[in-house]
Amino acid sequence: NGETQCAEYVARVELMKRTIIDCNAEKDSIVQNREKAASDMQQSSQRVEKITTELKSIEEKLRDAGEEKRRSKQEERMNEAISTMQRIYRGVYGRLADLCRPIQKKYSLAVTVAAGKHMDAIVVENKQVASDCIRYLKDQRIGTCIFLPLDNIGDGSGQNIDRLRSFGNKFKPCVDLIECTADMYRPAVSYAV
């Protein structure tokens, strides 16, 4: 009877050892699966982050493209309106940017910054023409713009410009860096910069 019990205990111990080995193998498998799942989750998270970044970039490009398209349509409408106003009203000369340019390419940025929003201004002969053009733009619902009536902005010569010229060749007033298609536009350039 003692031998039987001993044999039973030995059999139970062997069974428990096998069960422990099986459980350890199952535990190792579960740990491996968990590590693989964690790695997969990290890769998925990185992919989601990359895709989200790409999506934001594409959305920004689409937004910029839409704004650019809207802006170019507005510019096209304004250019057509300027052409029409030049045909309808005597004394509409055009956009300042079309009537003048820098004397050298290297001055383009300086001139553009100095003139700012006035580069898109429309140069006209007098206040009456400007008023007629404003009414036309309003009636056609084209938008707004700046008008530079030559009779109202002075002759373009000023003490400040002469003072700047007195500093020598090292410094030049921005107005001296711009050439006009006609001298009559010089006051508009002086006013703009």
PDB file of C-alpha atoms in Angstrom:
ATOM      1  CA  ASN A   1       0.000   0.000   0.000  1.00  0.00           C
ATOM      2  CA  GLY A   2       2.867   2.355   0.781  1.00  0.00           C
ATOM      3  CA  GLU A   3       4.436   1.570  -2.561  1.00  0.00           C
ATOM      4  CA  THR A   4       1.199   2.315  -4.336  1.00  0.00           C
ATOM      5  CA  GLN A   5       0.879   5.638  -2.606  1.00  0.00           C
ATOM      6  CA  CYS A   6       4.484   6.418  -3.367  1.00  0.00           C
ATOM      7  CA  ALA A   7       3.940   5.548  -7.026  1.00  0.00           C
ATOM      8  CA  GLU A   8       0.828   7.729  -7.041  1.00  0.00           C
ATOM      9  CA  TYR A   9       2.780  10.648  -5.571  1.00  0.00           C
ATOM     10  CA  VAL A  10       5.595  10.171  -8.081  1.00  0.00           C
ATOM     11  CA  ALA A  11       3.015  10.078 -10.901  1.00  0.00           C
ATOM     12  CA  ARG A  12       1.363  13.220  -9.512  1.00  0.00           C
ATOM     13  CA  VAL A  13       4.729  14.972  -9.236  1.00  0.00           C
ATOM     14  CA  GLU A  14       5.534  14.026 -12.852  1.00  0.00           C
ATOM     15  CA  LEU A  15       2.109  15.258 -13.939  1.00  0.00           C
ATOM     16  CA  MET A  16       2.649  18.510 -12.069  1.00  0.00           C
ATOM     17  CA  LYS A  17       6.125  18.913 -13.631  1.00  0.00           C
ATOM     18  CA  ARG A  18       4.634  18.430 -17.115  1.00  0.00           C
ATOM     19  CA  THR A  19       1.824  20.822 -16.264  1.00  0.00           C
ATOM     20  CA  ILE A  20       4.368  23.402 -15.064  1.00  0.00           C
ATOM     21  CA  ILE A  21       6.404  22.927 -18.273  1.00  0.00           C
ATOM     22  CA  ASP A  22       3.239  23.287 -20.371  1.00  0.00           C
ATOM     23  CA  CYS A  23       2.160  26.391 -18.385  1.00  0.00           C
ATOM     24  CA  ASN A  24       5.632  27.958 -18.762  1.00  0.00           C
ATOM     25  CA  ALA A  25       5.550  27.288 -22.508  1.00  0.00           C
ATOM     26  CA  GLU A  26       2.058  28.793 -22.700  1.00  0.00           C
ATOM     27  CA  LYS A  27       3.214  31.761 -20.611  1.00  0.00           C
ATOM     28  CA  ASP A  28       6.223  32.279 -22.924  1.00  0.00           C
ATOM     29  CA  SER A  29       3.894  32.112 -25.927  1.00  0.00           C
ATOM     30  CA  ILE A  30       1.527  34.654 -24.341  1.00  0.00           C
ATOM     31  CA  VAL A  31       4.457  36.984 -23.475  1.00  0.00           C
ATOM     32  CA  GLN A  32       5.718  36.694 -27.066  1.00  0.00           C
ATOM     33  CA  ASN A  33       2.247  37.426 -28.443  1.00  0.00           C
ATOM     34  CA  ARG A  34       1.893  40.381 -26.094  1.00  0.00           C
ATOM     35  CA  GLU A  35       5.292  41.799 -27.176  1.00  0.00           C
ATOM     36  CA  LYS A  36       4.364  41.309 -30.843  1.00  0.00           C
ATOM     37  CA  ALA A  37       0.999  43.012 -30.243  1.00  0.00           C
ATOM     38  CA  ALA A  38       2.761  45.916 -28.480  1.00  0.00           C
ATOM     39  CA  SER A  39       5.216  46.221 -31.382  1.00  0.00           C
ATOM     40  CA  ASP A  40       2.363  46.082 -33.909  1.00  0.00           C
ATOM     41  CA  MET A  41       0.473  48.707 -31.923  1.00  0.00           C
ATOM     42  CA  GLN A  42       3.525  50.992 -31.860  1.00  0.00           C
ATOM     43  CA  GLN A  43       4.022  50.575 -35.615  1.00  0.00           C
ATOM     44  CA  SER A  44       0.324  51.244 -36.200  1.00  0.00           C
ATOM     45  CA  SER A  45       0.521  54.331 -34.003  1.00  0.00           C
ATOM     46  CA  GLN A  46       3.516  55.597 -35.981  1.00  0.00           C
ATOM     47  CA  ARG A  47       1.685  54.903 -39.252  1.00  0.00           C
ATOM     48  CA  VAL A  48      -1.376  56.771 -37.982  1.00  0.00           C
ATOM     49  CA  GLU A  49       0.842  59.704 -36.966  1.00  0.00           C
ATOM     50  CA  LYS A  50       2.553  59.724 -40.374  1.00  0.00           C
ATOM     51  CA  ILE A  51      -0.775  59.532 -42.217  1.00  0.00           C
ATOM     52  CA  THR A  52      -2.213  62.295 -40.022  1.00  0.00           C
ATOM     53  CA  THR A  53       0.776  64.512 -40.825  1.00  0.00           C
ATOM     54  CA  GLU A  54       0.394  63.802 -44.541  1.00  0.00           C
ATOM     55  CA  LEU A  55      -3.339  64.499 -44.320  1.00  0.00           C
ATOM     56  CA  LYS A  56      -2.721  67.853 -42.620  1.00  0.00           C
ATOM     57  CA  SER A  57      -0.169  68.728 -45.294  1.00  0.00           C
ATOM     58  CA  ILE A  58      -2.619  67.820 -48.070  1.00  0.00           C
ATOM     59  CA  GLU A  59      -5.440  69.769 -46.393  1.00  0.00           C
ATOM     60  CA  GLU A  60      -3.137  72.807 -46.107  1.00  0.00           C
ATOM     61  CA  LYS A  61      -2.165  72.514 -49.777  1.00  0.00           C
ATOM     62  CA  LEU A  62      -5.830  72.233 -50.769  1.00  0.00           C
ATOM     63  CA  ARG A  63      -6.707  75.253 -48.645  1.00  0.00           C
ATOM     64  CA  ASP A  64      -3.811  77.224 -50.169  1.00  0.00           C
ATOM     65  CA  ALA A  65      -4.792  76.121 -53.667  1.00  0.00           C
ATOM     66  CA  GLY A  66      -8.396  77.186 -53.062  1.00  0.00           C
ATOM     67  CA  GLU A  67      -7.284  80.534 -51.700  1.00  0.00           C
ATOM     68  CA  GLU A  68      -4.836  80.982 -54.591  1.00  0.00           C
ATOM     69  CA  LYS A  69      -7.589  80.140 -57.078  1.00  0.00           C
ATOM     70  CA  ARG A  70      -9.952  82.605 -55.400  1.00  0.00           C
ATOM     71  CA  ARG A  71      -7.232  85.260 -55.325  1.00  0.00           C
ATOM     72  CA  SER A  72      -6.310  84.723 -58.979  1.00  0.00           C
ATOM     73  CA  LYS A  73      -9.995  84.912 -59.982  1.00  0.00           C
ATOM     74  CA  GLN A  74     -10.285  88.184 -58.050  1.00  0.00           C
ATOM     75  CA  GLU A  75      -7.117  89.494 -59.705  1.00  0.00           C
ATOM     76  CA  GLU A  76      -8.437  88.462 -63.113  1.00  0.00           C
ATOM     77  CA  ARG A  77     -11.726  90.277 -62.455  1.00  0.00           C
ATOM     78  CA  MET A  78      -9.806  93.354 -61.281  1.00  0.00           C
ATOM     79  CA  ASN A  79      -7.526  93.308 -64.359  1.00  0.00           C
ATOM     80  CA  GLU A  80     -10.575  93.044 -66.628  1.00  0.00           C
ATOM     81  CA  ALA A  81     -12.185  95.916 -64.729  1.00  0.00           C
ATOM     82  CA  ILE A  82      -9.056  98.053 -65.151  1.00  0.00           C
ATOM     83  CA  SER A  83      -9.045  97.350 -68.901  1.00  0.00           C
ATOM     84  CA  THR A  84     -12.730  98.234 -69.106  1.00  0.00           C
ATOM     85  CA  MET A  85     -12.233 101.430 -67.089  1.00  0.00           C
ATOM     86  CA  GLN A  86      -9.355 102.426 -69.401  1.00  0.00           C
ATOM     87  CA  ARG A  87     -11.728 102.084 -72.358  1.00  0.00           C
ATOM     88  CA  ILE A  88     -14.648 103.863 -70.663  1.00  0.00           C
ATOM     89  CA  TYR A  89     -12.858 106.696 -68.820  1.00  0.00           C
ATOM     90  CA  ARG A  90     -10.152 108.927 -70.188  1.00  0.00           C
ATOM     91  CA  GLY A  91      -7.375 109.334 -67.611  1.00  0.00           C
ATOM     92  CA  VAL A  92      -7.127 105.755 -66.234  1.00  0.00           C
ATOM     93  CA  TYR A  93      -3.450 104.834 -66.701  1.00  0.00           C
ATOM     94  CA  GLY A  94      -3.258 101.400 -65.035  1.00  0.00           C
ATOM     95  CA  ARG A  95      -1.784  99.664 -62.031  1.00  0.00           C
ATOM     96  CA  LEU A  96       1.333 101.265 -60.573  1.00  0.00           C
ATOM     97  CA  ALA A  97       3.150  97.913 -60.835  1.00  0.00           C
ATOM     98  CA  ASP A  98       2.519  97.955 -64.596  1.00  0.00           C
ATOM     99  CA  LEU A  99       3.650 101.566 -65.008  1.00  0.00           C
ATOM    100  CA  CYS A 100       7.001 101.287 -63.262  1.00  0.00           C
ATOM    101  CA  ARG A 101       9.707  98.782 -62.405  1.00  0.00           C
ATOM    102  CA  PRO A 102      12.993  98.666 -60.448  1.00  0.00           C
ATOM    103  CA  ILE A 103      16.061  99.907 -62.311  1.00  0.00           C
ATOM    104  CA  GLN A 104      17.777  96.593 -61.494  1.00  0.00           C
ATOM    105  CA  LYS A 105      16.409  93.187 -60.499  1.00  0.00           C
ATOM    106  CA  LYS A 106      18.315  93.243 -57.208  1.00  0.00           C
ATOM    107  CA  TYR A 107      16.082  96.110 -56.026  1.00  0.00           C
ATOM    108  CA  SER A 108      12.795  94.276 -56.703  1.00  0.00           C
ATOM    109  CA  LEU A 109      12.222  93.144 -53.118  1.00  0.00           C
ATOM    110  CA  ALA A 110      13.118  96.556 -51.651  1.00  0.00           C
ATOM    111  CA  VAL A 111      10.758  98.319 -54.059  1.00  0.00           C
ATOM    112  CA  THR A 112       7.939  95.844 -53.418  1.00  0.00           C
ATOM    113  CA  VAL A 113       8.293  96.156 -49.647  1.00  0.00           C
ATOM    114  CA  ALA A 114       8.557  99.951 -49.754  1.00  0.00           C
ATOM    115  CA  ALA A 115       5.518 100.363 -52.005  1.00  0.00           C
ATOM    116  CA  GLY A 116       3.499  97.670 -50.231  1.00  0.00           C
ATOM    117  CA  LYS A 117      -0.196  97.729 -51.073  1.00  0.00           C
ATOM    118  CA  HIS A 118       0.304 100.759 -53.334  1.00  0.00           C
ATOM    119  CA  MET A 119       1.926  98.572 -56.032  1.00  0.00           C
ATOM    120  CA  ASP A 120      -1.598  97.409 -56.927  1.00  0.00           C
ATOM    121  CA  ALA A 121      -3.005 100.943 -56.814  1.00  0.00           C
ATOM    122  CA  ILE A 122      -4.549 102.346 -59.990  1.00  0.00           C
ATOM    123  CA  VAL A 123      -2.998 105.569 -61.250  1.00  0.00           C
ATOM    124  CA  VAL A 124      -5.569 108.017 -62.608  1.00  0.00           C
ATOM    125  CA  GLU A 125      -5.452 111.571 -63.916  1.00  0.00           C
ATOM    126  CA  ASN A 126      -7.566 113.252 -61.241  1.00  0.00           C
ATOM    127  CA  LYS A 127     -10.010 112.826 -58.364  1.00  0.00           C
ATOM    128  CA  GLN A 128     -13.043 112.876 -60.685  1.00  0.00           C
ATOM    129  CA  VAL A 129     -11.750 109.914 -62.695  1.00  0.00           C
ATOM    130  CA  ALA A 130     -10.981 108.099 -59.425  1.00  0.00           C
ATOM    131  CA  SER A 131     -14.527 108.776 -58.225  1.00  0.00           C
ATOM    132  CA  ASP A 132     -15.999 107.491 -61.515  1.00  0.00           C
ATOM    133  CA  CYS A 133     -13.863 104.353 -61.295  1.00  0.00           C
ATOM    134  CA  ILE A 134     -14.882 103.715 -57.694  1.00  0.00           C
ATOM    135  CA  ARG A 135     -18.532 104.013 -58.708  1.00  0.00           C
ATOM    136  CA  TYR A 136     -17.927 101.601 -61.602  1.00  0.00           C
ATOM    137  CA  LEU A 137     -16.269  99.027 -59.300  1.00  0.00           C
ATOM    138  CA  LYS A 138     -19.117  99.374 -56.838  1.00  0.00           C
ATOM    139  CA  ASP A 139     -21.799  99.001 -59.528  1.00  0.00           C
ATOM    140  CA  GLN A 140     -20.064  95.931 -60.985  1.00  0.00           C
ATOM    141  CA  ARG A 141     -19.430  94.484 -57.494  1.00  0.00           C
ATOM    142  CA  ILE A 142     -15.804  93.811 -58.329  1.00  0.00           C
ATOM    143  CA  GLY A 143     -14.227  94.885 -55.084  1.00  0.00           C
ATOM    144  CA  THR A 144     -12.155  97.734 -53.811  1.00  0.00           C
ATOM    145  CA  CYS A 145      -8.749  99.101 -54.676  1.00  0.00           C
ATOM    146  CA  ILE A 146      -6.582 102.128 -54.071  1.00  0.00           C
ATOM    147  CA  PHE A 147      -6.563 104.986 -56.587  1.00  0.00           C
ATOM    148  CA  LEU A 148      -3.716 107.452 -56.957  1.00  0.00           C
ATOM    149  CA  PRO A 149      -5.038 110.644 -58.605  1.00  0.00           C
ATOM    150  CA  LEU A 150      -2.022 112.476 -60.031  1.00  0.00           C
ATOM    151  CA  ASP A 151      -3.585 115.917 -59.446  1.00  0.00           C
ATOM    152  CA  ASN A 152      -3.945 115.269 -55.728  1.00  0.00           C
ATOM    153  CA  ILE A 153      -0.674 113.684 -54.628  1.00  0.00           C
ATOM    154  CA  GLY A 154       1.818 116.445 -55.338  1.00  0.00           C
ATOM    155  CA  ASP A 155       4.755 116.633 -57.697  1.00  0.00           C
ATOM    156  CA  GLY A 156       6.853 113.921 -56.026  1.00  0.00           C
ATOM    157  CA  SER A 157       9.741 116.154 -55.042  1.00  0.00           C
ATOM    158  CA  GLY A 158      10.283 116.652 -51.382  1.00  0.00           C
ATOM    159  CA  GLN A 159      12.819 117.897 -48.886  1.00  0.00           C
ATOM    160  CA  ASN A 160      13.081 114.451 -47.276  1.00  0.00           C
ATOM    161  CA  ILE A 161      14.135 112.834 -50.555  1.00  0.00           C
ATOM    162  CA  ASP A 162      16.722 115.559 -51.199  1.00  0.00           C
ATOM    163  CA  ARG A 163      18.023 115.087 -47.656  1.00  0.00           C
ATOM    164  CA  LEU A 164      18.365 111.324 -48.271  1.00  0.00           C
ATOM    165  CA  ARG A 165      20.240 111.969 -51.502  1.00  0.00           C
ATOM    166  CA  SER A 166      22.722 114.150 -49.591  1.00  0.00           C
ATOM    167  CA  PHE A 167      24.050 111.061 -47.754  1.00  0.00           C
ATOM    168  CA  GLY A 168      26.045 110.118 -50.843  1.00  0.00           C
ATOM    169  CA  ASN A 169      26.131 107.095 -53.101  1.00  0.00           C
ATOM    170  CA  LYS A 170      26.017 104.596 -50.264  1.00  0.00           C
ATOM    171  CA  PHE A 171      22.332 105.246 -49.584  1.00  0.00           C
ATOM    172  CA  LYS A 172      19.646 105.760 -52.192  1.00  0.00           C
ATOM    173  CA  PRO A 173      16.011 106.703 -51.706  1.00  0.00           C
ATOM    174  CA  CYS A 174      13.743 103.971 -52.961  1.00  0.00           C
ATOM    175  CA  VAL A 175      12.132 106.395 -55.400  1.00  0.00           C
ATOM    176  CA  ASP A 176      15.489 106.615 -57.231  1.00  0.00           C
ATOM    177  CA  LEU A 177      15.503 102.832 -57.716  1.00  0.00           C
ATOM    178  CA  ILE A 178      12.329 102.881 -59.809  1.00  0.00           C
ATOM    179  CA  GLU A 179      11.960 103.805 -63.463  1.00  0.00           C
ATOM    180  CA  CYS A 180       8.596 104.739 -64.947  1.00  0.00           C
ATOM    181  CA  THR A 181       7.220 104.233 -68.440  1.00  0.00           C
ATOM    182  CA  ALA A 182       6.471 107.984 -68.425  1.00  0.00           C
ATOM    183  CA  ASP A 183       7.655 110.833 -66.174  1.00  0.00           C
ATOM    184  CA  MET A 184       4.062 111.788 -65.429  1.00  0.00           C
ATOM    185  CA  TYR A 185       3.841 108.714 -63.112  1.00  0.00           C
ATOM    186  CA  ARG A 186       6.788 109.831 -60.968  1.00  0.00           C
ATOM    187  CA  PRO A 187       4.525 111.584 -58.360  1.00  0.00           C
ATOM    188  CA  ALA A 188       2.552 108.347 -57.896  1.00  0.00           C
ATOM    189  CA  VAL A 189       5.803 106.440 -57.348  1.00  0.00           C
ATOM    190  CA  SER A 190       7.021 109.055 -54.856  1.00  0.00           C
ATOM    191  CA  TYR A 191       3.725 108.844 -52.993  1.00  0.00           C
ATOM    192  CA  ALA A 192       3.740 105.022 -52.951  1.00  0.00           C
ATOM    193  CA  VAL A 193       7.255 104.613 -51.591  1.00  0.00           C
TER     194      VAL A 193
END
